Amino acid sequence: MTEPLIRIQDIHKSFAKVEVLSGISMDVAKGEVVCVIGPSGSGKSTLLRCVNALVPIDKGSIVVDGQEVHDPKLDKLALRRKVGMVFQQYNLFPHKTALENVMMAPVHVLKQDKKEVEARARGLIKKVRLEGKESSYPGELSGGQQQRVAIARSLAMQPEVMLFDEVTAALDPETVKEVLLAIRELAEEGMTCMIVTHEMGFAREIAGHVYFTDRGVIVEHGPPKEFFSGAKDPRTRQFLSQIL
Amino acid sequence: MLLPFRLARPAEPVFSPTARWGLMLIVLFALSVGAAEAQTSAGQPGILATIWKWTPLLAQGFALNIAISFLAMAIGTAAGVPLGICQISLLPPLRGGSWFVTQFFRNSPWLVLLFYCMLLLPFEVNIAGHIVPIPGWIKSTVGLSLPVMANMSELVRGAIRSIPAGQWEAADALAFSRRQILWMIILPQCVKRMTPPWMNLYAILTVATPLCSVVGVSEAMTLTRDALASEARNELLVPMYLYLLAAFFVYCYPIARATQALEKKFAVK
Ligand SMILES: Nc1ncnc2c1ncn2[C@@H]1O[C@H](COP(=O)(O)OP(=O)(O)OP(=O)(O)O)[C@@H](O)[C@H]1O
Ligand SMILES: [Mg+2]
């Protein structure tokens, strides 16, 4: 079997003596889509933030594409251009237009040619179905539109992995669909994705593997069919019965 | 039987509080001129005529107040912005040092700082063999720019901290360096937030410029006192100082209005 693109092994993380991650392990193969579900506060966001080194871990190891993420000598730029991340609150830069938001990092971080980046950025905006909104400011866009710009902004760095942290949680039901559609298309194109979500229907359809976390550990995991119909652990069952 | 009586509905204020204050000032000025006129003995020139006579000189002094305010604001802003940025530095000595400087000058009385600058700065400097004198008004400008710098530093620090953490996080995830995040993402967003309080700071500085008269600078306050001394007429005292007050009001009120308008505009967005 080939080496997984992301290998997480027994990671631990505490914030001020409170252990948030207590030994999590998972492998994500290239092109695979995994969904992480679990109750609030179970450490899902922290897990994603560890993968792109926004949060340092206390113990364990995370290897992304052969790179140890928590090696002190790690080139963070090299890691982060490989790992894109989209947040619940979009976090677009409000003083820049949609197009500028998408272009900024490739131009200033990767120092790529501005013309090339612009062509690519326009393509990405079209891909997330926002043609015509290039010169709108984030404040002029709906939540769903902003979130799609955020996805395009991440993709502009041409990452190998995308992390999605409850990207539809702040949206109204109407606009959830358009964002999920954008993610689905990405997954179908073979993008490796780690998705934290509360959209169970979406997870069931899109995931190759579903992980259920509670209090910093993975309680249960498996392919979606088995996971959703035959959960064994009482905690998983209780969570699923509440949310479905 | 008592009829229920209706309370008169308070009328919509025609003038904003500041405008009413200004109006009061004008009324007060008119009243004081009238009162002083009544005390004027026969044969002496009228109060208004006397004030008019001194106006060109007072205007010159007032121009110096404005010049001091511009210059102190420029120096204070130019020094305060980097000082404020240092306050969020990751290097503890730099952060601590800039914090101390900021707190020190923010909590010192302006007048004390003025005296210190008058005493400590030399009255002339030697630049490449040329003796260049430093006039008192320049020294007092430096003195006033110190508290402006400290207040500016706090404004910058507060504005940076008011930007949501998500902005830093998103930029981090896109591999921007800390310096790039600060200059390209955080500070541009701060400019808008800082403009109204910055204008407010300018208005406060302007009304503080008459402090320079205490250290002997010939600005409007000093010249008003000189004029009064040479006239030696007690009844002139009140109208003359009210005249000076009105001059400051006329200059600062539009700034206050513009500040309010900007605040409102930014709050909507
Ligand atoms: N930077 C931090 N400092 C201190 N505590 C933190 C920090 N980040 C997260 N925590 C704590 O860690 C715990 C797990 O947080 P995390 O955000 O990973 O949970 P989550 O599973 O994503 O929850 P949610 O579904 O609400 O987003 C929470 O109790 C939170 O308060
Ligand atoms: Mg979360």
XYZ file of C-alpha atoms and ligand atoms in Angstrom:
545
model
C 0.000 0.000 0.000
C 1.246 3.491 -0.764
C 2.200 5.955 1.944
C -0.823 8.039 3.067
C -0.732 11.757 2.268
C -1.497 12.616 5.896
C -0.470 10.351 8.739
C -1.571 11.414 12.212
C -0.185 9.265 15.020
C -1.236 9.441 18.635
C -1.317 13.237 18.932
C -1.948 14.970 22.242
C -2.726 18.601 22.839
C -3.616 20.498 26.002
C -4.693 24.081 26.508
C -3.823 25.209 30.032
C -3.826 21.687 31.498
C -7.098 20.741 29.808
C -6.404 17.929 27.388
C -8.300 18.609 24.174
C -6.741 15.880 22.025
C -5.876 12.668 23.857
C -4.226 10.395 21.362
C -5.736 10.715 17.922
C -4.506 8.693 14.967
C -5.732 8.618 11.404
C -4.446 8.161 7.891
C -5.712 10.020 4.884
C -4.738 8.692 1.481
C -4.201 10.910 -1.540
C -7.552 11.732 -3.093
C -9.471 10.493 -0.083
C -12.233 12.468 1.597
C -12.656 12.006 5.321
C -15.346 13.575 7.462
C -14.900 14.244 11.160
C -18.046 14.551 13.233
C -18.567 14.920 16.943
C -20.101 17.054 19.646
C -19.063 20.653 20.255
C -15.799 20.972 22.141
C -14.592 17.503 21.229
C -11.480 18.894 19.558
C -12.393 18.734 15.883
C -11.181 22.250 15.054
C -8.037 21.742 17.089
C -7.293 18.571 15.135
C -7.530 20.414 11.800
C -5.434 23.315 13.108
C -2.689 20.897 14.102
C -2.454 19.564 10.562
C -1.333 22.927 9.137
C 0.655 23.887 12.247
C -1.629 26.702 13.362
C -1.587 24.880 16.706
C 1.553 23.076 17.930
C 1.052 19.594 19.371
C 2.462 18.367 22.676
C 3.081 14.745 21.712
C 2.761 12.448 18.713
C 3.449 13.014 15.065
C 1.773 14.404 11.986
C 3.366 13.770 8.627
C 2.007 15.565 5.582
C 3.414 14.450 2.246
C 6.580 13.178 3.883
C 7.071 16.307 6.026
C 6.959 16.107 9.817
C 4.675 19.024 10.709
C 6.034 19.555 14.195
C 9.681 19.433 13.330
C 11.106 22.703 14.704
C 13.015 23.134 11.449
C 9.830 22.799 9.422
C 9.411 25.257 6.575
C 5.922 26.493 7.434
C 5.529 28.154 4.074
C 6.195 24.868 2.299
C 3.644 23.096 4.498
C 0.937 25.721 4.253
C 1.082 26.030 0.504
C 0.303 22.317 0.434
C -2.520 22.510 2.967
C -5.422 24.881 2.353
C -7.913 25.706 5.082
C -11.433 27.149 5.053
C -13.037 28.437 8.239
C -16.538 28.660 9.617
C -16.403 32.473 9.685
C -14.986 32.802 6.112
C -12.343 35.298 7.341
C -12.062 37.062 4.002
C -9.979 40.228 4.021
C -12.685 42.915 4.079
C -10.560 45.675 2.526
C -9.862 43.643 -0.624
C -12.190 42.658 -3.449
C -13.072 39.026 -4.090
C -10.495 38.835 -6.866
C -7.800 40.473 -4.718
C -8.580 38.079 -1.872
C -7.955 35.161 -4.198
C -4.819 36.676 -5.742
C -3.055 37.972 -2.651
C -1.312 34.887 -1.323
C 0.015 33.518 -4.639
C 1.335 36.975 -5.574
C 2.864 37.979 -2.234
C 3.702 34.648 -0.630
C 4.616 32.514 -3.620
C 5.828 35.543 -5.627
C 4.136 34.228 -8.732
C 3.592 36.345 -11.805
C 0.629 38.646 -11.315
C -0.880 38.104 -14.759
C -0.736 34.335 -14.432
C -2.247 34.487 -10.952
C -5.032 36.754 -12.137
C -5.987 34.361 -14.911
C -6.001 31.492 -12.455
C -7.958 33.473 -9.869
C -10.627 34.403 -12.408
C -10.875 30.748 -13.342
C -11.335 29.736 -9.703
C -14.005 32.382 -9.130
C -15.829 31.027 -12.138
C -15.427 27.512 -10.823
C -17.181 28.395 -7.555
C -19.909 30.073 -9.654
C -19.193 33.659 -8.708
C -18.516 35.074 -12.125
C -19.286 38.783 -12.108
C -18.495 39.178 -8.393
C -14.748 39.641 -8.933
C -14.741 43.285 -7.892
C -17.243 42.993 -5.040
C -16.019 43.486 -1.504
C -16.762 40.745 1.054
C -19.251 43.059 2.787
C -21.306 43.122 -0.401
C -21.547 39.328 -0.682
C -23.857 36.859 1.053
C -22.419 34.372 3.522
C -22.522 31.562 0.994
C -20.819 33.717 -1.619
C -18.137 34.780 0.848
C -17.499 31.174 1.783
C -17.066 30.252 -1.872
C -14.584 33.091 -2.310
C -12.745 31.693 0.722
C -12.611 28.285 -0.967
C -11.283 29.871 -4.166
C -8.720 31.835 -2.125
C -7.424 28.614 -0.617
C -7.366 26.823 -3.952
C -5.327 29.606 -5.511
C -2.318 28.312 -3.573
C -2.751 25.013 -5.469
C -2.791 22.905 -2.298
C -2.710 19.135 -2.160
C -5.031 18.909 0.827
C -8.021 21.005 1.845
C -9.222 21.335 5.426
C -12.823 22.452 5.934
C -13.858 23.434 9.449
C -17.659 23.558 9.717
C -17.758 25.769 6.666
C -21.552 25.748 6.430
C -22.319 26.192 10.125
C -22.794 29.958 9.861
C -24.923 29.843 6.713
C -28.659 29.766 6.188
C -30.061 26.574 4.662
C -30.471 28.132 1.212
C -26.810 28.930 0.804
C -25.502 25.759 2.452
C -26.248 23.873 -0.765
C -24.133 26.052 -3.020
C -21.117 25.727 -0.717
C -21.522 21.963 -0.382
C -21.762 21.731 -4.148
C -18.425 23.500 -4.509
C -16.810 21.101 -2.050
C -18.367 18.080 -3.715
C -16.981 19.106 -7.096
C -13.543 19.454 -5.577
C -13.771 16.019 -3.995
C -14.883 14.495 -7.279
C -11.849 15.988 -8.982
C -9.657 14.049 -6.590
C -8.752 16.702 -4.006
C -7.774 15.219 -0.669
C -10.148 16.652 1.943
C -10.546 16.611 5.708
C -14.009 17.906 6.462
C -15.421 18.754 9.878
C -19.167 19.000 9.464
C -22.556 18.684 11.063
C -24.214 17.938 7.717
C -24.719 14.199 8.120
C -26.389 13.693 4.755
C -23.452 15.370 3.074
C -20.929 13.308 5.048
C -22.721 10.108 4.126
C -22.619 10.956 0.433
C -19.178 12.381 0.090
C -16.922 10.728 2.670
C -14.780 7.720 2.043
C -14.340 7.411 5.778
C -16.134 8.961 8.749
C -14.554 9.594 12.152
C -16.540 10.279 15.289
C -14.632 12.168 17.997
C -15.649 12.794 21.568
C -13.569 14.300 24.365
C -10.375 14.225 22.380
C -10.427 10.642 21.155
C -11.761 8.863 18.103
C -14.609 6.768 19.437
C -15.533 5.038 16.229
C -14.792 5.218 12.529
C -15.585 3.464 9.310
C -16.938 3.816 5.802
C -20.128 5.890 5.878
C -22.549 3.089 5.067
C -21.452 0.963 8.011
C -20.850 3.944 10.250
C -24.293 5.492 9.876
C -26.313 2.297 9.897
C -24.375 0.138 12.291
C -22.698 2.335 14.894
C -21.696 0.149 17.821
C -20.534 2.543 20.498
C -23.338 3.984 22.661
C -21.808 7.482 22.504
C -21.872 7.426 18.709
C -25.433 6.163 18.686
C -26.576 8.819 21.070
C -24.900 11.558 19.022
C -26.369 10.270 15.765
C -29.851 9.940 17.236
C -29.691 13.552 18.407
C -28.553 14.977 15.144
C -30.427 12.885 12.561
C -62.354 67.912 39.066
C -58.844 67.949 37.832
C -58.378 67.482 34.139
C -55.560 65.210 33.231
C -52.977 67.511 31.883
C -50.799 66.592 28.996
C -47.064 66.885 29.234
C -45.660 68.921 26.447
C -43.638 66.650 24.210
C -40.010 67.739 24.257
C -39.318 69.421 20.986
C -36.809 67.839 18.630
C -33.482 69.495 19.350
C -32.844 71.991 16.602
C -29.164 72.167 17.339
C -26.742 69.445 18.339
C -25.342 69.788 21.891
C -22.054 71.203 20.599
C -23.832 73.717 18.386
C -25.931 74.842 21.318
C -22.761 75.296 23.299
C -21.410 77.469 20.495
C -24.599 79.467 20.335
C -24.397 80.019 24.072
C -20.866 81.251 23.628
C -22.005 83.844 21.096
C -24.873 84.973 23.325
C -22.495 85.172 26.262
C -20.072 87.174 24.175
C -22.819 89.608 23.141
C -24.001 89.959 26.753
C -20.497 90.553 28.042
C -19.858 93.140 25.341
C -23.088 94.861 26.336
C -22.201 94.764 30.021
C -18.699 96.017 29.376
C -20.012 98.740 27.084
C -22.150 99.959 29.984
C -19.062 100.296 32.164
C -17.084 102.131 29.529
C -16.573 105.717 30.589
C -17.235 108.522 28.143
C -14.446 109.382 25.737
C -13.003 105.822 25.635
C -13.313 103.768 22.409
C -16.083 101.159 22.347
C -15.482 97.541 23.372
C -16.097 96.056 19.907
C -13.882 98.675 18.293
C -11.105 97.832 20.747
C -11.411 94.120 20.134
C -11.427 94.760 16.390
C -8.257 96.797 16.734
C -6.426 93.868 18.337
C -7.835 91.240 16.015
C -4.941 91.197 13.461
C -2.432 90.577 16.249
C -4.590 87.919 17.888
C -5.061 86.241 14.508
C -1.295 86.039 14.163
C -1.099 84.346 17.533
C -3.896 81.994 16.611
C -2.042 81.048 13.439
C 0.871 80.005 15.629
C -1.494 77.816 17.688
C -2.597 76.101 14.487
C 0.985 75.706 13.287
C 1.959 74.133 16.624
C -1.039 71.801 16.488
C -0.224 70.660 12.931
C 3.413 70.061 13.673
C 2.856 68.334 17.027
C 0.214 66.117 15.416
C 2.575 65.194 12.568
C 5.467 64.385 14.908
C 3.220 62.590 17.392
C 1.595 60.472 14.692
C 4.876 59.625 12.988
C 6.369 58.490 16.302
C 3.211 56.977 17.763
C 2.461 54.537 14.931
C 5.761 52.613 15.194
C 5.542 52.808 18.989
C 2.072 51.247 18.883
C 3.243 48.505 16.537
C 6.139 47.756 18.903
C 3.570 47.226 21.649
C 2.431 44.016 19.921
C 5.954 42.856 19.072
C 6.860 39.245 19.817
C 10.153 40.414 21.358
C 9.520 40.942 25.085
C 12.047 43.792 25.583
C 10.646 45.747 22.647
C 7.071 45.125 23.746
C 7.807 46.023 27.362
C 9.874 49.081 26.472
C 7.284 50.537 24.133
C 4.553 49.796 26.656
C 6.472 51.701 29.328
C 7.181 54.710 27.084
C 3.525 54.832 26.080
C 2.203 54.639 29.624
C 4.760 57.157 30.873
C 3.854 59.889 28.396
C 0.156 59.100 28.408
C -0.095 59.596 32.139
C 2.095 62.672 32.532
C 0.447 66.100 32.733
C 0.928 67.906 29.421
C 2.123 71.029 31.169
C 4.868 69.151 33.008
C 6.072 67.657 29.724
C 6.098 71.160 28.229
C 8.261 72.494 31.051
C 10.648 69.579 30.718
C 11.081 70.166 27.003
C 11.670 73.886 27.544
C 14.353 73.111 30.127
C 16.018 70.090 28.577
C 16.175 71.014 24.895
C 19.036 73.351 23.992
C 18.205 76.854 22.779
C 20.511 76.380 19.811
C 22.210 73.544 17.973
C 25.419 73.351 16.020
C 24.780 71.835 12.600
C 28.023 71.496 10.625
C 29.459 74.689 12.013
C 26.243 76.691 11.739
C 24.612 77.805 14.944
C 20.905 77.205 14.500
C 18.710 78.625 17.225
C 15.721 76.617 18.408
C 12.851 78.990 19.136
C 10.623 78.371 22.139
C 7.595 77.470 20.049
C 9.492 74.600 18.432
C 10.495 73.272 21.831
C 6.942 73.464 23.097
C 5.758 71.709 19.924
C 8.076 68.832 20.750
C 6.685 68.872 24.279
C 3.104 68.593 23.044
C 3.956 65.897 20.527
C 5.043 63.530 23.326
C 1.562 62.953 24.780
C 0.159 62.881 21.233
C 2.659 60.127 20.417
C 1.641 58.123 23.490
C -2.076 58.468 22.755
C -1.468 57.546 19.133
C 0.465 54.471 20.255
C -2.514 53.328 22.308
C -4.870 54.006 19.398
C -2.750 51.824 17.124
C -2.479 49.029 19.671
C -6.208 49.105 20.361
C -7.065 49.118 16.654
C -4.784 46.155 15.954
C -6.310 44.217 18.825
C -9.816 44.996 17.637
C -9.239 43.126 14.357
C -10.793 39.656 14.746
C -8.327 36.820 15.398
C -9.771 35.042 12.354
C -7.944 37.521 10.118
C -4.583 36.488 11.556
C -5.527 32.839 11.404
C -6.687 32.938 7.800
C -3.557 34.821 6.750
C -1.380 32.384 8.695
C -3.039 29.470 6.935
C -2.202 31.139 3.604
C 1.472 31.202 4.623
C 1.818 34.976 4.976
C 4.678 36.028 7.256
C 3.874 37.970 10.419
C 5.249 41.143 8.883
C 3.156 40.706 5.745
C 0.031 40.034 7.802
C 0.576 43.209 9.781
C 1.308 45.500 6.834
C -0.949 44.042 4.169
C -3.918 42.767 6.141
C -4.171 44.151 9.663
C -2.942 47.760 9.468
C -4.938 48.703 6.340
C -8.066 47.686 8.245
C -6.928 49.735 11.236
C -6.640 52.999 9.292
C -10.390 53.306 8.911
C -11.067 52.494 12.545
C -8.450 54.915 13.752
C -9.444 57.954 11.714
C -12.261 59.259 13.968
C -10.330 58.899 17.256
C -7.272 60.366 15.528
C -9.271 63.474 14.558
C -10.586 63.632 18.078
C -7.028 63.570 19.377
C -6.201 66.449 17.057
C -9.080 68.528 18.428
C -7.915 67.849 21.994
C -4.367 68.822 21.056
C -5.549 72.063 19.450
C -7.435 73.230 22.501
C -4.365 72.344 24.583
C -2.012 74.608 22.585
C -2.670 77.688 24.804
C -0.647 75.799 27.436
C 2.362 77.081 25.502
C 1.634 80.572 26.800
C 2.725 79.394 30.251
C 6.211 78.723 28.894
C 6.348 82.070 27.105
C 5.393 81.275 23.529
C 3.677 84.213 21.781
C 0.545 82.354 20.765
C -3.023 83.648 20.931
C -3.390 83.338 24.697
C -0.164 85.203 25.423
C -1.056 87.963 22.960
C -4.550 88.329 24.443
C -2.981 88.844 27.839
C -0.515 91.361 26.387
C -3.327 93.260 24.700
C -5.297 93.381 27.926
C -2.248 94.594 29.826
C -1.648 97.423 27.403
C -5.320 98.477 27.422
C -5.486 98.290 31.235
C -9.291 98.241 31.208
C -10.938 95.716 33.514
C -14.228 95.634 31.600
C -12.362 94.254 28.539
C -11.282 91.086 30.344
C -14.399 88.965 29.931
C -15.280 89.844 26.312
C -11.665 89.464 25.183
C -11.227 85.949 26.590
C -14.650 84.951 25.275
C -13.516 86.182 21.875
C -10.515 83.842 22.105
C -12.731 80.947 23.206
C -15.001 81.568 20.240
C -12.038 81.441 17.868
C -11.086 77.975 19.135
C -14.686 76.870 18.960
C -15.098 77.977 15.357
C -11.955 76.058 14.435
C -12.632 72.857 16.383
C -16.381 72.480 15.948
C -16.267 71.432 12.265
C -13.627 68.849 13.188
C -15.902 67.442 15.875
C -18.787 67.319 13.402
C -16.688 65.583 10.771
C -15.518 63.058 13.370
C -19.109 62.262 14.311
C -20.124 61.935 10.673
C -17.255 59.528 9.990
C -18.088 57.467 13.071
C -21.666 57.163 11.906
C -20.612 56.232 8.401
C -18.246 53.506 9.588
C -20.750 52.160 12.095
C -23.297 51.502 9.350
C -20.938 49.303 7.331
N -6.551 28.572 21.676
C -7.200 27.945 22.671
N -6.931 28.222 23.954
C -7.570 27.598 24.972
N -8.509 26.669 24.801
C -8.842 26.332 23.535
C -8.210 26.950 22.413
N -8.724 26.410 21.291
C -9.646 25.503 21.698
N -9.721 25.451 23.036
C -10.588 24.548 23.821
O -10.416 23.254 23.337
C -11.650 22.541 23.329
C -11.886 21.957 21.960
O -12.068 23.002 21.032
P -12.345 22.798 19.499
O -12.568 24.128 18.925
O -11.267 21.968 18.917
O -13.689 21.958 19.536
P -14.657 21.606 18.336
O -14.834 20.148 18.369
O -14.178 22.213 17.076
O -16.008 22.270 18.793
P -17.092 23.061 17.898
O -17.980 22.006 17.290
O -17.828 23.876 18.916
O -16.376 23.884 16.902
C -12.724 23.529 23.740
O -13.058 23.251 25.074
C -12.059 24.872 23.634
O -12.528 25.719 24.621
Mg -14.824 23.849 15.840
